[in-house]
mmCIF file of C-alpha atoms in Angstrom:
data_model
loop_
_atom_site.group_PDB
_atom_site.id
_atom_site.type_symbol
_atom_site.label_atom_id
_atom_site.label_comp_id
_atom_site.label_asym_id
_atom_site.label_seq_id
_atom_site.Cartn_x
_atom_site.Cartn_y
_atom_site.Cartn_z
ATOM 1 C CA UNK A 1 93.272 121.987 143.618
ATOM 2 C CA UNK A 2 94.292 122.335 140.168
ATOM 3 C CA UNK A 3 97.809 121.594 139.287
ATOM 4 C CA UNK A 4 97.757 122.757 135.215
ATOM 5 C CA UNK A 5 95.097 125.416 134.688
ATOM 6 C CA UNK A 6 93.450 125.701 130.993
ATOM 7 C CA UNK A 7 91.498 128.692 130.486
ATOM 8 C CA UNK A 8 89.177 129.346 128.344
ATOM 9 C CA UNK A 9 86.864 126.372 129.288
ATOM 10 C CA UNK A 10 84.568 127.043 126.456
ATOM 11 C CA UNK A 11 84.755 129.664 123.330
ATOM 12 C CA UNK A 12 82.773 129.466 120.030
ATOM 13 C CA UNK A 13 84.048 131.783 117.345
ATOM 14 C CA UNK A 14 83.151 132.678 113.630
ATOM 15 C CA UNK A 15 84.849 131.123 111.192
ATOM 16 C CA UNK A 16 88.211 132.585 110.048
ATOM 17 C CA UNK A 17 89.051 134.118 113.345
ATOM 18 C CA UNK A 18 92.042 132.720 115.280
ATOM 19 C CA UNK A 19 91.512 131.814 118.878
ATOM 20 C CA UNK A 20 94.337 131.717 121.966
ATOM 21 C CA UNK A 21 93.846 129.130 124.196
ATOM 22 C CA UNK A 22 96.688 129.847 127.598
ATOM 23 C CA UNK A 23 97.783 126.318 129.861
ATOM 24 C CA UNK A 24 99.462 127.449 133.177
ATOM 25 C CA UNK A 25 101.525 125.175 135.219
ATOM 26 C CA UNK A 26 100.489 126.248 138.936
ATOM 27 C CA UNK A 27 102.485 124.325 141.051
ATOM 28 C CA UNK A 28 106.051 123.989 138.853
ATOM 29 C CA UNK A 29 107.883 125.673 136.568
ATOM 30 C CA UNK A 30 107.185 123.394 133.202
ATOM 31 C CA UNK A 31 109.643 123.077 130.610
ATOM 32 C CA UNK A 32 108.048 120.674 128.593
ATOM 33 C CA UNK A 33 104.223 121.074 128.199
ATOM 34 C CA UNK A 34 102.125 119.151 125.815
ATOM 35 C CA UNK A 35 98.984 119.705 123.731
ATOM 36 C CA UNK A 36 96.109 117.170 123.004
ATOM 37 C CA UNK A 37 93.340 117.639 120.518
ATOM 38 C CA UNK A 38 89.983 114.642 121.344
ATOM 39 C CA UNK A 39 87.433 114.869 118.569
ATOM 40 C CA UNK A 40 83.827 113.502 119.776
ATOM 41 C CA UNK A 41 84.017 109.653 121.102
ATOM 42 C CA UNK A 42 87.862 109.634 119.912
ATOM 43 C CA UNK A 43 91.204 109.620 122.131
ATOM 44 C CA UNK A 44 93.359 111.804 122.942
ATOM 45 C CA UNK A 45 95.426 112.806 119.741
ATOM 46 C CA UNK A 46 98.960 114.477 120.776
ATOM 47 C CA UNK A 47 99.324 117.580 118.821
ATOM 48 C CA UNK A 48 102.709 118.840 119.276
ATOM 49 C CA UNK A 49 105.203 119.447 122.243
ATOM 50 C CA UNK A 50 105.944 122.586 123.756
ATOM 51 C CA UNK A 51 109.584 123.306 124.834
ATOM 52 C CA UNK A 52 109.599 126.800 126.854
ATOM 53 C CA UNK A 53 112.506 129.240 125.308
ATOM 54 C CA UNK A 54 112.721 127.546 121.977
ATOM 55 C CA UNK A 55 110.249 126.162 119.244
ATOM 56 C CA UNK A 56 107.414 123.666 120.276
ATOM 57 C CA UNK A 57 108.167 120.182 118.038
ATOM 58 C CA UNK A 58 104.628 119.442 115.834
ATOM 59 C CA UNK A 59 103.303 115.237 115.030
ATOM 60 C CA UNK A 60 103.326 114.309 111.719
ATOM 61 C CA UNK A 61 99.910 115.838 110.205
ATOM 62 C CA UNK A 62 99.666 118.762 112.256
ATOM 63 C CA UNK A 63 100.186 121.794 110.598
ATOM 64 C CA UNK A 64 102.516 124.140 112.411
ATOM 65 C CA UNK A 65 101.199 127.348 110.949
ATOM 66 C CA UNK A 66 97.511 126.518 111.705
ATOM 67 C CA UNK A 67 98.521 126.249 115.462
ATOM 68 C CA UNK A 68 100.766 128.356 117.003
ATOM 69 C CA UNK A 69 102.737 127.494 120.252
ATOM 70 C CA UNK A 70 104.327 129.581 122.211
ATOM 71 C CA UNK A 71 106.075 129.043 125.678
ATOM 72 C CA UNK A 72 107.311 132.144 126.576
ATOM 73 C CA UNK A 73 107.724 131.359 130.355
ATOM 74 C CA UNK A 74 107.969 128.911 132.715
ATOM 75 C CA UNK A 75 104.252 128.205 133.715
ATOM 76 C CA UNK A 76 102.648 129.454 130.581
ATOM 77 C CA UNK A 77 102.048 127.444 127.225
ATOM 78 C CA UNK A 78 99.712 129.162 124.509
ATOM 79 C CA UNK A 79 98.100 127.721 121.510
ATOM 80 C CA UNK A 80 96.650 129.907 118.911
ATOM 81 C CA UNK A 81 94.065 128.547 116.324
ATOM 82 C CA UNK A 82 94.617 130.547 113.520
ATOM 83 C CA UNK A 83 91.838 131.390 110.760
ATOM 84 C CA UNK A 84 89.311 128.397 112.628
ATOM 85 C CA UNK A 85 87.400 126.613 110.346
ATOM 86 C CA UNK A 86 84.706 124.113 111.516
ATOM 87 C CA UNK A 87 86.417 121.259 111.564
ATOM 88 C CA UNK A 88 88.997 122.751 113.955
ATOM 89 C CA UNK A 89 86.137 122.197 116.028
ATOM 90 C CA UNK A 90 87.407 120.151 119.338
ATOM 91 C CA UNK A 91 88.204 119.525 122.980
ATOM 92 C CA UNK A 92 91.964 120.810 123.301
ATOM 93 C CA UNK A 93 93.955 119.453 126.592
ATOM 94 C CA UNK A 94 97.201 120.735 127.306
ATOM 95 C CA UNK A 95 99.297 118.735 130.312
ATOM 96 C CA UNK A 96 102.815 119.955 131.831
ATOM 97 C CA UNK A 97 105.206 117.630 133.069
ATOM 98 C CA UNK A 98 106.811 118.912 136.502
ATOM 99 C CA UNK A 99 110.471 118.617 136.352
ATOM 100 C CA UNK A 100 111.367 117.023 139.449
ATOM 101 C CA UNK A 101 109.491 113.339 138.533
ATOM 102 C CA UNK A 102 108.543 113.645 135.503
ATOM 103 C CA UNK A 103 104.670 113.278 136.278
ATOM 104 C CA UNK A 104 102.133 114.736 133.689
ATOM 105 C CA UNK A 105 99.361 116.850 134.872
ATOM 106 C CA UNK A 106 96.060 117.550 133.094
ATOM 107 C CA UNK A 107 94.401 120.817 132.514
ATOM 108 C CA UNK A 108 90.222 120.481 132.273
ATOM 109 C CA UNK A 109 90.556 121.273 128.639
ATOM 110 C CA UNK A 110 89.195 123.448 126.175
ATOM 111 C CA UNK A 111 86.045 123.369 124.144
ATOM 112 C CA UNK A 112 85.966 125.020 120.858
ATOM 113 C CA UNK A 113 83.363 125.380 118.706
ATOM 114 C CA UNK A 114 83.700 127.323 115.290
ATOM 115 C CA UNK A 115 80.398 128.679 113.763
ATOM 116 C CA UNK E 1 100.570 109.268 116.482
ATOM 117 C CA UNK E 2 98.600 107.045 118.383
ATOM 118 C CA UNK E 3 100.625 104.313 119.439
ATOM 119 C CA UNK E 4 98.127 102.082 122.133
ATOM 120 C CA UNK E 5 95.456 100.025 120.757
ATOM 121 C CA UNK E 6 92.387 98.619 123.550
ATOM 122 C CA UNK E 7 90.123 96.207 123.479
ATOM 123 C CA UNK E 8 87.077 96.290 123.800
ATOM 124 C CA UNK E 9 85.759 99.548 122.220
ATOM 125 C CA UNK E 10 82.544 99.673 124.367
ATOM 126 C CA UNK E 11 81.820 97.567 127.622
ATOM 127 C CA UNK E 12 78.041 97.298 129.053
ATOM 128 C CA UNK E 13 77.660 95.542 132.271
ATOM 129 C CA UNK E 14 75.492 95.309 135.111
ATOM 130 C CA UNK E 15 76.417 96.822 138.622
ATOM 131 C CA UNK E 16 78.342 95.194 140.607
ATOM 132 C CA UNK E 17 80.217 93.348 137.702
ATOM 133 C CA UNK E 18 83.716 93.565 137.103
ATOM 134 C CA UNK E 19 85.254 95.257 134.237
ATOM 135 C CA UNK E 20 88.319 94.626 132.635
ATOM 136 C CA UNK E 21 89.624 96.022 129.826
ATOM 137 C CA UNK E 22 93.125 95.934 127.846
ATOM 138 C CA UNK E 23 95.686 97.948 126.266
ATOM 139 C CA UNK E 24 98.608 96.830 124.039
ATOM 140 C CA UNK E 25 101.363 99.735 122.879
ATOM 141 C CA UNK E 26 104.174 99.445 120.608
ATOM 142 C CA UNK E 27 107.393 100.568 121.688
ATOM 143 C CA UNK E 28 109.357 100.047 124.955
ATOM 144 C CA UNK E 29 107.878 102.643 127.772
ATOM 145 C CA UNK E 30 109.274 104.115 130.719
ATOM 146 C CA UNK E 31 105.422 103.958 132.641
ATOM 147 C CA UNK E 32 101.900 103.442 131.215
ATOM 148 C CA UNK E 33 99.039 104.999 133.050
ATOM 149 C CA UNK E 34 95.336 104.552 133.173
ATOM 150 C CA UNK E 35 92.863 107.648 132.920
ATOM 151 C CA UNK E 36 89.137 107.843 133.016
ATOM 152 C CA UNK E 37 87.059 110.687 131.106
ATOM 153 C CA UNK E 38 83.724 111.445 131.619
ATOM 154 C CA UNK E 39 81.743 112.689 128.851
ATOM 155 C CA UNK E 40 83.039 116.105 128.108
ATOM 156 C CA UNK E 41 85.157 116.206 130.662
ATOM 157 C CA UNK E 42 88.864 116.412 131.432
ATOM 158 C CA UNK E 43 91.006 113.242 132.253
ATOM 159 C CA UNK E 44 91.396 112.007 135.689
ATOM 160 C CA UNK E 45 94.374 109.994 136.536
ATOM 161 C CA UNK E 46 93.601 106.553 137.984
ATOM 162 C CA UNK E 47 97.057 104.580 138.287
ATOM 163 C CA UNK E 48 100.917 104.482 137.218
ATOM 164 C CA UNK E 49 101.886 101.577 136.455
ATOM 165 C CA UNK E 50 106.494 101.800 135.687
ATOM 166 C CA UNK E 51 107.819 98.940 133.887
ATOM 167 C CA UNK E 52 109.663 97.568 136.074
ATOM 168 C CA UNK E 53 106.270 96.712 137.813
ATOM 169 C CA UNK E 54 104.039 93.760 136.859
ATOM 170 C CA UNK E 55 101.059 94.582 139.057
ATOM 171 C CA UNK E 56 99.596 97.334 140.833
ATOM 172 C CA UNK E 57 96.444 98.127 143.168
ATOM 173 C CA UNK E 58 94.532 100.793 144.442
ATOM 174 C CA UNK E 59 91.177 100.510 145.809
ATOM 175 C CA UNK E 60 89.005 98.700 143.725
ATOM 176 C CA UNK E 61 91.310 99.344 140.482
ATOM 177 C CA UNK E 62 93.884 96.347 139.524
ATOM 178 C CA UNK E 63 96.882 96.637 136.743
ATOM 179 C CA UNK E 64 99.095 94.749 135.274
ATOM 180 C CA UNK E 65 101.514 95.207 132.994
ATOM 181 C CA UNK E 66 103.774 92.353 130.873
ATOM 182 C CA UNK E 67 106.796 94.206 129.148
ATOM 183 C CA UNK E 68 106.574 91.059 127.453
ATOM 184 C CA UNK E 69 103.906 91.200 125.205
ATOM 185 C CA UNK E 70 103.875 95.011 125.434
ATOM 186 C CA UNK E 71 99.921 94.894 126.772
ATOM 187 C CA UNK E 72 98.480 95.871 130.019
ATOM 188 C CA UNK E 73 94.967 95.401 131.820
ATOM 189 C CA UNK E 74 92.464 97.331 134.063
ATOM 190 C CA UNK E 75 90.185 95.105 136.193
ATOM 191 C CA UNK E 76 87.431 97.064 138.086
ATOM 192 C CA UNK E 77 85.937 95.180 140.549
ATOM 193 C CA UNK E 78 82.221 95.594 141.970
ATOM 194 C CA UNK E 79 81.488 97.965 139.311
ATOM 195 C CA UNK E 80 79.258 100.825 139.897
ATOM 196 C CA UNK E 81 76.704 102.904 137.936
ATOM 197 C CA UNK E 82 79.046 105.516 138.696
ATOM 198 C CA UNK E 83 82.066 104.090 137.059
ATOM 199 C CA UNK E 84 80.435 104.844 133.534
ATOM 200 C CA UNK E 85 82.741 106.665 131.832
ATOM 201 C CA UNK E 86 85.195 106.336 128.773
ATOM 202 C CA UNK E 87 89.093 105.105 129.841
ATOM 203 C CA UNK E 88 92.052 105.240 128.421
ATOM 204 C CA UNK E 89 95.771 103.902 128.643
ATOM 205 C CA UNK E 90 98.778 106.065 127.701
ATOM 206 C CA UNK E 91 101.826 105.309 127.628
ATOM 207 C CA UNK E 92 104.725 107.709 128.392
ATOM 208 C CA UNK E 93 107.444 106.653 125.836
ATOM 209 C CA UNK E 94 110.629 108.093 124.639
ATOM 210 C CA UNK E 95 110.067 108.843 120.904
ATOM 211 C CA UNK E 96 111.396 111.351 118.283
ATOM 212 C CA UNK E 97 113.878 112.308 121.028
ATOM 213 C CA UNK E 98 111.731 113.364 123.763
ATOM 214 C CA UNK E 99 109.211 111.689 126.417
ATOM 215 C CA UNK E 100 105.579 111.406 125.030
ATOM 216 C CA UNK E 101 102.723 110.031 126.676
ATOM 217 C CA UNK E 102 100.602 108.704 123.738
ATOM 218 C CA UNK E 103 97.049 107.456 124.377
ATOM 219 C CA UNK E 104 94.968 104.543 123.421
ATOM 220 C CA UNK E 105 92.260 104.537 121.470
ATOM 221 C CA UNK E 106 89.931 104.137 125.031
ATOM 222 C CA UNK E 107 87.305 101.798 126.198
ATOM 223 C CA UNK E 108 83.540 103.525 126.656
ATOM 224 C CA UNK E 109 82.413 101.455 129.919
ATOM 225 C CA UNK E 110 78.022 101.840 130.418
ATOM 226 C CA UNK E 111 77.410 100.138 134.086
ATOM 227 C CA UNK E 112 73.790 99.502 134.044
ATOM 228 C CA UNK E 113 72.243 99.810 137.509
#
């Protein structure tokens, strides 16, 4: 069964609205969770790090006010895409790395699509 | 940033073929793995390879790994049409004082039937 759950799976919004996207670890408690953002035939681009109980740690180009982390517990990372524009248009994967091994684990990812 | 480069871009062979396909990263890593991605799909783990390993098998998957020359390869043997699907390596990395795991830039494998 699934280990990291991503929900939503899908979500198309207008353009200018901000959309949440939650990553739960099932199985662990994560402290360190990660979020992806995969264009169309691209890789996996890592977007920023999410450190639960203090402030998630962005890659060079991604702009820290346009997505919002927060990891408020344990098991729960959130990413908020605020005012979407088109070209925020993507498949977003978060992972969570379980304490104990250090092993990443996947969520299925989440497609947006901004009108 | 993306720190794994892999060669080739795209791969077309016929069944039963193998496939092999190669990664090369930049910094020293603590593992590199091996994921697969269907089209719109999530990732699916395939192999860990640490680096204190030089090869590794499981099933019809083969990796290797030289510290060396900072590259690894995935051979898959008897392909199948099923096997179609884009893969990746990433490499899990201390950088900017944390582990990362930082992806390639993927191989798209087509296995003609």
């Amino acid at each position: 069964g699934a280990v990291v759950s991503q929900h939503p799976s899908w979500v198309i919004c207008k353009s200018g609205t901000s959309v949440k996207i939650e990553c739960r670890s099932l199985d662990f408690q994560a402290t360190t969770m990660f979020w992806y953002r995969q264009f169309p035939k691209q890789s996996l681009m890592l977007m920023a790090t999410s450190n639960e109980g203090s402030k998630a740690t962005y890659e060079q180009g991604v702009e820290k006010d346009k997505f919002l982390i927060n990891h408020a517990s344990l098991t729960l990372s959130t990413l908020t895409v605020t005012s979407a524009h088109p070209e925020d248009s993507s498949f977003y994967i978060c992972s969570a790395r379980r304490p104990r091994d250090g092993e990443l684990f996947f969520g299925e990812g989440s497609r947006l699509t901004v009108l | 940033s993306q720190q794994g480069e892999e060669d080739p871009q795209a791969l077309s062979i016929q069944e039963g073929e193998n496939a092999t396909m190669n990664c090369s990263y930049k910094t020293s890593i603590n593992n590199l793995q091996w994921y697969r991605q269907n089209s719109g799909r999530g990732l699916v783990h395939l192999i860990l390879i640490r680096s204190n390993e030089r090869e590794k098998h499981s099933g019809r998957l083969r990796v290797t790994l030289d510290t060396s020359k900072k590259s690894s390869s995935l051979l898959i043997t008897a392909s199948r049409a099923a096997d179609t699907a884009s893969y990746f390596c990433a490499t899990d990395a201390w950088m900017d004082s944390s582990y990362k795991l930082i992806f390639g830039s993927g191989t798209r494998l087509l296995v003609r039937p």
